[in-house]
Structures are given as C-alpha cells and as structure tokens.
PDB file of C-alpha atoms in Angstrom:
ATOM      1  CA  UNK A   1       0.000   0.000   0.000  1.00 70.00           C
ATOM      2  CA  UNK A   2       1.418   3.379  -0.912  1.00 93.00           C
ATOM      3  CA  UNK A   3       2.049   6.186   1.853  1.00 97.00           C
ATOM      4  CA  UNK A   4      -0.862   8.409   0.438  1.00 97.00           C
ATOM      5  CA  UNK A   5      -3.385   5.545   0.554  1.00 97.00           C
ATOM      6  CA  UNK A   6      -2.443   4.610   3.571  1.00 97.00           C
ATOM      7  CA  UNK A   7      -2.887   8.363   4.736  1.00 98.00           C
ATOM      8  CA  UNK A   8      -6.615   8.648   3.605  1.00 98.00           C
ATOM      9  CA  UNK A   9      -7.344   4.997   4.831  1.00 98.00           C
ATOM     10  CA  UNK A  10      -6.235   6.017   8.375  1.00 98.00           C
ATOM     11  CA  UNK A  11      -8.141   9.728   8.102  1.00 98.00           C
ATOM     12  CA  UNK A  12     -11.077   7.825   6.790  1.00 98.00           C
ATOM     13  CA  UNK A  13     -11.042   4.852   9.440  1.00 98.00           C
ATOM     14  CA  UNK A  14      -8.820   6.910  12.726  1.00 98.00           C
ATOM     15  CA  UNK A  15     -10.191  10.328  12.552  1.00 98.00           C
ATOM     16  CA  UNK A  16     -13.114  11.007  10.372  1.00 98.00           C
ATOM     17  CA  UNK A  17     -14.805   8.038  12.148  1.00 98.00           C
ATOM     18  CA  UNK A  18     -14.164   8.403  15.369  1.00 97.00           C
ATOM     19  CA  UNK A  19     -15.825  11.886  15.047  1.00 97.00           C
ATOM     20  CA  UNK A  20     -13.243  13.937  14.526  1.00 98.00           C
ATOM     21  CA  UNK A  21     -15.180  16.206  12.475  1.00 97.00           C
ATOM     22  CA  UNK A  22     -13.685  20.041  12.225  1.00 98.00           C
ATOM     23  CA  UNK A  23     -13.168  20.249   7.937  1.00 98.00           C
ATOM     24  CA  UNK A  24      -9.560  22.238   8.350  1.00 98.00           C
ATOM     25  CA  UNK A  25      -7.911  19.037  10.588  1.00 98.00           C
ATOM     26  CA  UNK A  26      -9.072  16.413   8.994  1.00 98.00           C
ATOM     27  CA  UNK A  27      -7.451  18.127   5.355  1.00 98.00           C
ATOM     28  CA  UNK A  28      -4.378  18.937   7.511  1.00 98.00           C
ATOM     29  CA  UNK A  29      -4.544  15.055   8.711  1.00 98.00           C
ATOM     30  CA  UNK A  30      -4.511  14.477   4.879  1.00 98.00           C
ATOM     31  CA  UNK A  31      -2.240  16.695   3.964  1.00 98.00           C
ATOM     32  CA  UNK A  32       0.725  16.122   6.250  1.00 98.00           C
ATOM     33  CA  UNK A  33       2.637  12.883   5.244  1.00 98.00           C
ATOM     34  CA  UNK A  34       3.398  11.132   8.853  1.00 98.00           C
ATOM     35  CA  UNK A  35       5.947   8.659   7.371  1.00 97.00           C
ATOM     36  CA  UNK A  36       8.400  11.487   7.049  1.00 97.00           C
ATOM     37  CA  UNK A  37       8.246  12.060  10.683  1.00 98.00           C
ATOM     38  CA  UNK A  38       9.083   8.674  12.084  1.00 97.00           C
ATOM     39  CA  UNK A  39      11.744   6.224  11.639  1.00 93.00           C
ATOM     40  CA  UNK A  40      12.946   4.534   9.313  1.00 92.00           C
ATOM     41  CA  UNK A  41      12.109   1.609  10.711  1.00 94.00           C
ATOM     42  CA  UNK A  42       8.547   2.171  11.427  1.00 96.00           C
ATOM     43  CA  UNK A  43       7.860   3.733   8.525  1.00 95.00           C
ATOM     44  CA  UNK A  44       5.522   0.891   7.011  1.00 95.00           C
ATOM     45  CA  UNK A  45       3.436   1.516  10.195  1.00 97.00           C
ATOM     46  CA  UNK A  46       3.195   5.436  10.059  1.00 97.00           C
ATOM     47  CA  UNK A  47      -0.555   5.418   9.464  1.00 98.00           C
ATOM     48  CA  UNK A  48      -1.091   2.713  12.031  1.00 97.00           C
ATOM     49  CA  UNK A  49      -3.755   3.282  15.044  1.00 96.00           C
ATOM     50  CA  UNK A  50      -0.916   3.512  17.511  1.00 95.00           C
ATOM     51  CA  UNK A  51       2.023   5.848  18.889  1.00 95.00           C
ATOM     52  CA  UNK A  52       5.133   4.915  17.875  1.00 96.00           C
ATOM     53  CA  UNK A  53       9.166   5.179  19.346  1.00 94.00           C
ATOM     54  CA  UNK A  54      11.005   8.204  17.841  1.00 96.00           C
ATOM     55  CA  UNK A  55      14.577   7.661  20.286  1.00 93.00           C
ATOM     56  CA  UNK A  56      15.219   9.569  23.427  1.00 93.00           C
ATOM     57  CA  UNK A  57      12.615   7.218  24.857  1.00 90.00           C
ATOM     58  CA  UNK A  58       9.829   9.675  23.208  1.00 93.00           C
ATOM     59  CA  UNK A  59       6.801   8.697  20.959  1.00 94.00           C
ATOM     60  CA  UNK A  60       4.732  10.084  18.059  1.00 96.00           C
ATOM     61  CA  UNK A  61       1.487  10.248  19.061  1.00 95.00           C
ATOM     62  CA  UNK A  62      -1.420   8.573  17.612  1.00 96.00           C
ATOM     63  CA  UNK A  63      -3.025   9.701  14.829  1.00 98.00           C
ATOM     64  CA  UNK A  64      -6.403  10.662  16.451  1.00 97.00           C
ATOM     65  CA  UNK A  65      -4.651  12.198  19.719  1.00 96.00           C
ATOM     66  CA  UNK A  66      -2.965  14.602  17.084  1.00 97.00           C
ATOM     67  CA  UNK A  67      -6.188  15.015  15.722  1.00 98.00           C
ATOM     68  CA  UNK A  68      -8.250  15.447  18.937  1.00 97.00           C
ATOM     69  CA  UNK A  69      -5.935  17.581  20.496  1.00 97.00           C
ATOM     70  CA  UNK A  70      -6.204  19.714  17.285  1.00 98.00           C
ATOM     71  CA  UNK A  71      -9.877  20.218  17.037  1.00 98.00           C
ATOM     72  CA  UNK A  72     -10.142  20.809  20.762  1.00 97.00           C
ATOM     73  CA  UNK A  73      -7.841  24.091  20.080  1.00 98.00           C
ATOM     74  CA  UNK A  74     -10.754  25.331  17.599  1.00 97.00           C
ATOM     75  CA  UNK A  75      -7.416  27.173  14.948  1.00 98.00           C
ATOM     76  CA  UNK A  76      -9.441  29.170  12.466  1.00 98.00           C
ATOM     77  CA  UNK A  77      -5.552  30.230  10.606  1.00 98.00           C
ATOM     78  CA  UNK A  78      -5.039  33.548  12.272  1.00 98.00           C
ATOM     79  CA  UNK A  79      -3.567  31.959  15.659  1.00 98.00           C
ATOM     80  CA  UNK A  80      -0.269  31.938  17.510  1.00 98.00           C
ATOM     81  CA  UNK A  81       0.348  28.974  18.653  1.00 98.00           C
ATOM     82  CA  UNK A  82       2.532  27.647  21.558  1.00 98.00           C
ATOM     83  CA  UNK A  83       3.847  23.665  21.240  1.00 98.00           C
ATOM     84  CA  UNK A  84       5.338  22.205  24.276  1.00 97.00           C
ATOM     85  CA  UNK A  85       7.172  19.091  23.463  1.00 96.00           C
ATOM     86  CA  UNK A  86       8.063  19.347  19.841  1.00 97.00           C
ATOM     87  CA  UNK A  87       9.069  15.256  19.570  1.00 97.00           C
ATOM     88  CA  UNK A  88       9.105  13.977  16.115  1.00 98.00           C
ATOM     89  CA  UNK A  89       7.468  17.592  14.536  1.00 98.00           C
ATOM     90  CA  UNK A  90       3.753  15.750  13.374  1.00 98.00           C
ATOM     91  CA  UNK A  91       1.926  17.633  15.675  1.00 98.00           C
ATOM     92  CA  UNK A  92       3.686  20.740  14.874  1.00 98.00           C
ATOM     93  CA  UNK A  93       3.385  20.282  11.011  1.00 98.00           C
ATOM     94  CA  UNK A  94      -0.585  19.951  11.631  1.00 98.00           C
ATOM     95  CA  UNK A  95      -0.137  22.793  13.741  1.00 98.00           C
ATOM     96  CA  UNK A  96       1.528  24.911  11.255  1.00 98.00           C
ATOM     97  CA  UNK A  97      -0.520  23.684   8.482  1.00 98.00           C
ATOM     98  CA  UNK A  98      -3.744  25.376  10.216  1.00 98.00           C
ATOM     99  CA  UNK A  99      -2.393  28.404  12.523  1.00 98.00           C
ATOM    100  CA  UNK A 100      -0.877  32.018  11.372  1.00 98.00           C
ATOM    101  CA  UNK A 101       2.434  31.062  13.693  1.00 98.00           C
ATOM    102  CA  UNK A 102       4.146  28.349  15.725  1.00 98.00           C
ATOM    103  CA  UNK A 103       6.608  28.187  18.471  1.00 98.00           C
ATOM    104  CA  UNK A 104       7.577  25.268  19.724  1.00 98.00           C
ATOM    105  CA  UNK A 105      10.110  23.697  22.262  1.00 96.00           C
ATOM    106  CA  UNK A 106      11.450  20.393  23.006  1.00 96.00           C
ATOM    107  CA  UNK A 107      14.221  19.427  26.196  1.00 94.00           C
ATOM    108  CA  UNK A 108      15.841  16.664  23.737  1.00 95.00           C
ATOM    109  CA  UNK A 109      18.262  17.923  20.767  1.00 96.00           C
ATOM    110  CA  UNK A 110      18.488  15.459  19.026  1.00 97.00           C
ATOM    111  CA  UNK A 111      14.605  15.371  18.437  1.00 97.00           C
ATOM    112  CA  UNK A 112      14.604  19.171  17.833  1.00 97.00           C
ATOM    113  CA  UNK A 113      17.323  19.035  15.211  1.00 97.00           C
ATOM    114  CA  UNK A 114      15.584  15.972  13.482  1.00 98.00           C
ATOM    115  CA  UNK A 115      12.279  17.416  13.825  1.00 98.00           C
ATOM    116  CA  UNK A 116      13.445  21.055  11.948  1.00 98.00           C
ATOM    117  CA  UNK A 117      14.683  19.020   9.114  1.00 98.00           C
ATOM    118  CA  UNK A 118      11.233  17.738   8.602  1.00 98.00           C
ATOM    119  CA  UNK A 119       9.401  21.046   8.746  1.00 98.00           C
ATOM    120  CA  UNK A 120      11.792  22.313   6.375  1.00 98.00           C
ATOM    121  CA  UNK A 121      11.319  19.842   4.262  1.00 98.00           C
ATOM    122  CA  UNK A 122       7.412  20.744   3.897  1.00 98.00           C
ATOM    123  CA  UNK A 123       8.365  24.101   3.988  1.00 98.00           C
ATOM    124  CA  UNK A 124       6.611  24.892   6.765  1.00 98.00           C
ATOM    125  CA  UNK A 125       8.836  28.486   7.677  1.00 97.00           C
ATOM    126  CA  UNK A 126       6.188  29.605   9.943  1.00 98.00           C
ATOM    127  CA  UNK A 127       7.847  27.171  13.074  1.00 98.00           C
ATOM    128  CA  UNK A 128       9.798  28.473  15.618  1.00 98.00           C
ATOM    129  CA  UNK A 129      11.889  26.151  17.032  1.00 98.00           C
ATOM    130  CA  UNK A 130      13.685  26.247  20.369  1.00 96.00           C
ATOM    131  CA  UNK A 131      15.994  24.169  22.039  1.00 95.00           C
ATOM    132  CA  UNK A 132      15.462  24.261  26.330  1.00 89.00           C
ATOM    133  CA  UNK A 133      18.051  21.480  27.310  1.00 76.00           C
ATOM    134  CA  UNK A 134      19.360  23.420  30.355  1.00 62.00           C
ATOM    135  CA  UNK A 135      18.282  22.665  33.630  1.00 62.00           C
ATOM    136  CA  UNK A 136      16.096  24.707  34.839  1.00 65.00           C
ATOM    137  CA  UNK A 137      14.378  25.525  31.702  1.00 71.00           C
ATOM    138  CA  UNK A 138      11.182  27.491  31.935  1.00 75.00           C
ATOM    139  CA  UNK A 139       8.151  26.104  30.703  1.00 87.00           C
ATOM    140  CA  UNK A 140       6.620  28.085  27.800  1.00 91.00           C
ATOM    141  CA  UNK A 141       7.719  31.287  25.959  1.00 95.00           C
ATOM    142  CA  UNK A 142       7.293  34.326  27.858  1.00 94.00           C
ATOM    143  CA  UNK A 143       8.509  36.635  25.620  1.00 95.00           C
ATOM    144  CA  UNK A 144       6.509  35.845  23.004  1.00 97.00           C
ATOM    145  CA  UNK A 145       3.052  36.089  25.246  1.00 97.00           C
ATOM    146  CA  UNK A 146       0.294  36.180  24.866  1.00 97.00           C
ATOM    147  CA  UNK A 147      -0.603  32.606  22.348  1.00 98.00           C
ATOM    148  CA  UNK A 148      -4.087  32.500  21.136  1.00 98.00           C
ATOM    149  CA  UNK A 149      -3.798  28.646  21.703  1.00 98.00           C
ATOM    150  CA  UNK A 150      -0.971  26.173  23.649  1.00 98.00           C
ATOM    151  CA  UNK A 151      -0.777  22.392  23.272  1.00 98.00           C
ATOM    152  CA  UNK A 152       1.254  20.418  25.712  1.00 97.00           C
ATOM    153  CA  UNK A 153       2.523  16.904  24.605  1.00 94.00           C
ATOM    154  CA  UNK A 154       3.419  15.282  27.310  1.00 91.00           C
ATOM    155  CA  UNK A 155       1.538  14.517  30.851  1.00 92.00           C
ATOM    156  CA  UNK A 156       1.436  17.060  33.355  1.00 93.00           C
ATOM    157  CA  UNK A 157       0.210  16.408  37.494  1.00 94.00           C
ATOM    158  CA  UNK A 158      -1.323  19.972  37.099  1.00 95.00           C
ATOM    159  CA  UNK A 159      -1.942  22.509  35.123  1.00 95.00           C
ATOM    160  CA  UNK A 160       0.603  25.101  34.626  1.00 94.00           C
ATOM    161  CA  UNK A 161       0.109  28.337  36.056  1.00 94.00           C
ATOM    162  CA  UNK A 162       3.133  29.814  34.329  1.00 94.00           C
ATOM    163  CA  UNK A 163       0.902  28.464  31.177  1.00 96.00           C
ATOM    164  CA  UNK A 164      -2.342  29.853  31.968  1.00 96.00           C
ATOM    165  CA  UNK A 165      -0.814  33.038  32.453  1.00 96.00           C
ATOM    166  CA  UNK A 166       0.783  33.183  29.266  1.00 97.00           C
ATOM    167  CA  UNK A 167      -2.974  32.616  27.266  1.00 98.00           C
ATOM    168  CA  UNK A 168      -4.689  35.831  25.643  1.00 97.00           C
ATOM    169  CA  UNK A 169      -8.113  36.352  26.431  1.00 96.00           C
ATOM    170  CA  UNK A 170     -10.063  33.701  24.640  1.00 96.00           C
ATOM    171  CA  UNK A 171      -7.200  31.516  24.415  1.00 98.00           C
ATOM    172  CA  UNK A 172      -7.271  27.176  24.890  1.00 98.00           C
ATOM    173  CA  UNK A 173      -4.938  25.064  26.273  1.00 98.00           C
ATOM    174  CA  UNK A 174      -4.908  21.873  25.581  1.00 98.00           C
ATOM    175  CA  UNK A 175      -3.071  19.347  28.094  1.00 97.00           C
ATOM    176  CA  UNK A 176      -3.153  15.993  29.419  1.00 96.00           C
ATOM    177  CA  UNK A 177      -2.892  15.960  33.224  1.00 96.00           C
ATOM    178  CA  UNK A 178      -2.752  13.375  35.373  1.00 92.00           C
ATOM    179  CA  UNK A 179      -0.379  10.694  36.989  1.00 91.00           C
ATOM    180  CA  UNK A 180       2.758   8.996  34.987  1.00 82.00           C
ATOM    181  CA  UNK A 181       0.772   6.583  34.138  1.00 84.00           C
ATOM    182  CA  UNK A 182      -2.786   7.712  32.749  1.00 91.00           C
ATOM    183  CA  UNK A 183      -4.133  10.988  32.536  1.00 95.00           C
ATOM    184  CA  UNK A 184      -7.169  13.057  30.857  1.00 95.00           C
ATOM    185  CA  UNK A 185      -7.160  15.963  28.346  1.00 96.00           C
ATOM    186  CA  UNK A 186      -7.861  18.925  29.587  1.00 97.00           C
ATOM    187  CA  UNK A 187      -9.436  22.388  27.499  1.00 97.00           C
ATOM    188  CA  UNK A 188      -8.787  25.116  29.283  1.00 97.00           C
ATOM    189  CA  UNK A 189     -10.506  28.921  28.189  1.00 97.00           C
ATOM    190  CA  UNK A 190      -9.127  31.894  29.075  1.00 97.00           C
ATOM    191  CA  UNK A 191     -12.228  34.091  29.501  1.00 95.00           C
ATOM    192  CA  UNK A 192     -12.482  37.764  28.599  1.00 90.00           C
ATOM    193  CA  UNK A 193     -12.910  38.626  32.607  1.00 91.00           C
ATOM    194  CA  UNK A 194      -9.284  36.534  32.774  1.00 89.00           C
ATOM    195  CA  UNK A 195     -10.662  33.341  34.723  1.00 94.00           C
ATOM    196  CA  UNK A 196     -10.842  29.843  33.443  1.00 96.00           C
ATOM    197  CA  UNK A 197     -13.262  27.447  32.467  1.00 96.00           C
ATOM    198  CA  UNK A 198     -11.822  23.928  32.024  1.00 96.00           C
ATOM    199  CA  UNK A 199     -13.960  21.256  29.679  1.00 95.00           C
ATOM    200  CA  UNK A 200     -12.384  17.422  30.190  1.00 92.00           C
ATOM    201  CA  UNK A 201     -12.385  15.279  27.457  1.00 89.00           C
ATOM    202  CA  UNK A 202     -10.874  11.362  26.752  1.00 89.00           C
ATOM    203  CA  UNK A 203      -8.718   9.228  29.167  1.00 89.00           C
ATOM    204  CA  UNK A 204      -5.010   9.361  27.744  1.00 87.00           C
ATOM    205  CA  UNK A 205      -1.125   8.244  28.105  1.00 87.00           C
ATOM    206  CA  UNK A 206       1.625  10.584  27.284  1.00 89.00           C
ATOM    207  CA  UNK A 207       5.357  10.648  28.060  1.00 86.00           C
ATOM    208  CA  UNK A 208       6.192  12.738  31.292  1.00 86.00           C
ATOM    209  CA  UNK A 209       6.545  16.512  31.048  1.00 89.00           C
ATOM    210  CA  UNK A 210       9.750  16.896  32.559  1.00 82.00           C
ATOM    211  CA  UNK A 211      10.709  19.771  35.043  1.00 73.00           C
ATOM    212  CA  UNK A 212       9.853  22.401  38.004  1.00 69.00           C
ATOM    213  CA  UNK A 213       6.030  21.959  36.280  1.00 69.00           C
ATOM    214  CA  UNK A 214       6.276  18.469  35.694  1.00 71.00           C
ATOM    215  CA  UNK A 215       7.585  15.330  36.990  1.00 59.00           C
TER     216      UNK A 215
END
C-alpha cells in the first residue's frame, strides 16, 4: 500500500470516524505525510492506530490524539500557537498547516534538530523552534506572550500556572494531566474577565513533562 493511501485509509477509518469532524484538521490530517516524521524503521506503520518510538525514549502520538488535540484548540488560521514538546514535529506540522504562527520547544536535541529538518522539508517556515536542554528551563515562551492557543505533549500532574498566564483572552490550552501513568485531556478557556473554564475530554497516556512543572 502506498504512503498516500495509507494516509486517507487512516483519516477515513482513525479520525473522520471516530468523530473527529472540524473540515480544516481532517485536510491537515490528509495533507501532512506522517511517514516522514518517524523512523525509518517504522515507517511501514506510520498510518497505524498507535504511537510509535522516535529515540530519546519519546513517541509520536497517535493519529487521532494529534487530531483530537487539534480540534479541541478550535485554529481558524489567524492563531499563535505555543507547542510544548516538539518530539518527532507531526503535531507541529498539523499545527503549522492550520495556525498564522508556531513556536515550539522540546528538552531533547536530538529530536529538535531531526524534527526542523522535517518542517523544512514541507516548507513549513512559519515554526519556531527552540531548544530548552538546560536545567532549569522554563516552561513556555514568555517573551513571546500572549498565544491565542498552547498544546502540551506530554503529561502534566497539574496545570501550569506559568501556562495559563501566558494565554490571551479567549485563548485554549490543551493538556493531558494526570499521573505517569494515565491521565485526561484537559481544554482550558481563558475568559475575557481573565478566569478559566476547564472542559475534560478522553482518558489518555503521554510521556512525562519533565521539570519544576512536571515530573
């Protein structure tokens, strides 16, 4: 089976199906080959209904997390987006596929260097990439606040304050929080008043977020 058969089989059968149902992911899900983004290895199983090993003892999610986690952030093509935990670059190419900008930042180099030489590849120019390896590193991109929208790809015990804070007014974050072992995805709104409203959605399992906010 070719890689762009196997890419509308799995948008058809993962996403589309399971309800996934906002027009602009599912043609970014269809757009974005995930085969470049894995290795070499696992490439015959890049449209698979599973997460896959990238090194570093990191994953690529599965396709409908990517998805999910996508639609819950409601882009429109106008956003600035924040990416915690850049891994193998799928979710960012989705993400830069559908927002105005992206920055993202990932702990491991090696996954950040890969990852940039897949989003140049698309040409997708409008990803920032940053490199916090350093202990110590804070969480997010304050000088670059205020995001329209944050994802965070890897499990939290909490929400972030230093996160919340760094929303605009009308602004989602999308996280799963929980223990190391299972946790939930959580939408949280920035009102216009400045408080929160948090909407949980499916059961999950992501890598640890490492750090002062993490584990």
């Amino acid at each position: 089976m070719s890689f762009d058969v196997a890419r509308r089989k799995m948008v058809q059968e993962q996403i589309v199906a399971r309800g996934i149902s906002d027009r602009r992911v599912v043609e970014a899900m269809l757009k974005v080959p995930r085969h470049i983004f894995v290795q070499e290895a696992f490439a015959a199983q890049a449209y698979s209904d599973s997460s896959l090993p990238i090194g570093e003892k990191q994953t690529i999610s599965q396709p409908y997390t990517v998805a999910l986690m996508t639609e819950l952030l409601g882009l429109t093509g106008t956003e600035k987006v924040l990416e915690i935990g850049t891994g193998s670059g799928y979710q960012t190419a989705i993400l830069a596929t559908l927002a105005d900008r992206v920055f993202t930042a990932e702990r491991i180099r090696p996954l950040a260097l890969r990852a940039r030489k897949c989003l140049d590849s698309l040409a997708l120019f409008n990803v920032m990439l940053r490199i916090n390896d350093g202990e110590g590193s804070p969480i997010g991109w304050e000088e670059e606040a205020p995001f329209d929208a944050i994802i965070v790809t890897a499990g939290a015990p909490a929400v972030p304050a230093v996160l919340t804070e760094q929303l605009a007014p009308n602004g989602r974050l999308v996280i799963p929080v929980g223990d190391e072992e299972e946790q939930r995805l959580l939408k949280i709104e920035r009102q216009a008043d400045g408080t929160f409203e948090t909407a949980v959605s499916v059961g999950c399992r992501f890598v640890p977020l490492i750090g002062k906010q993490g584990w």
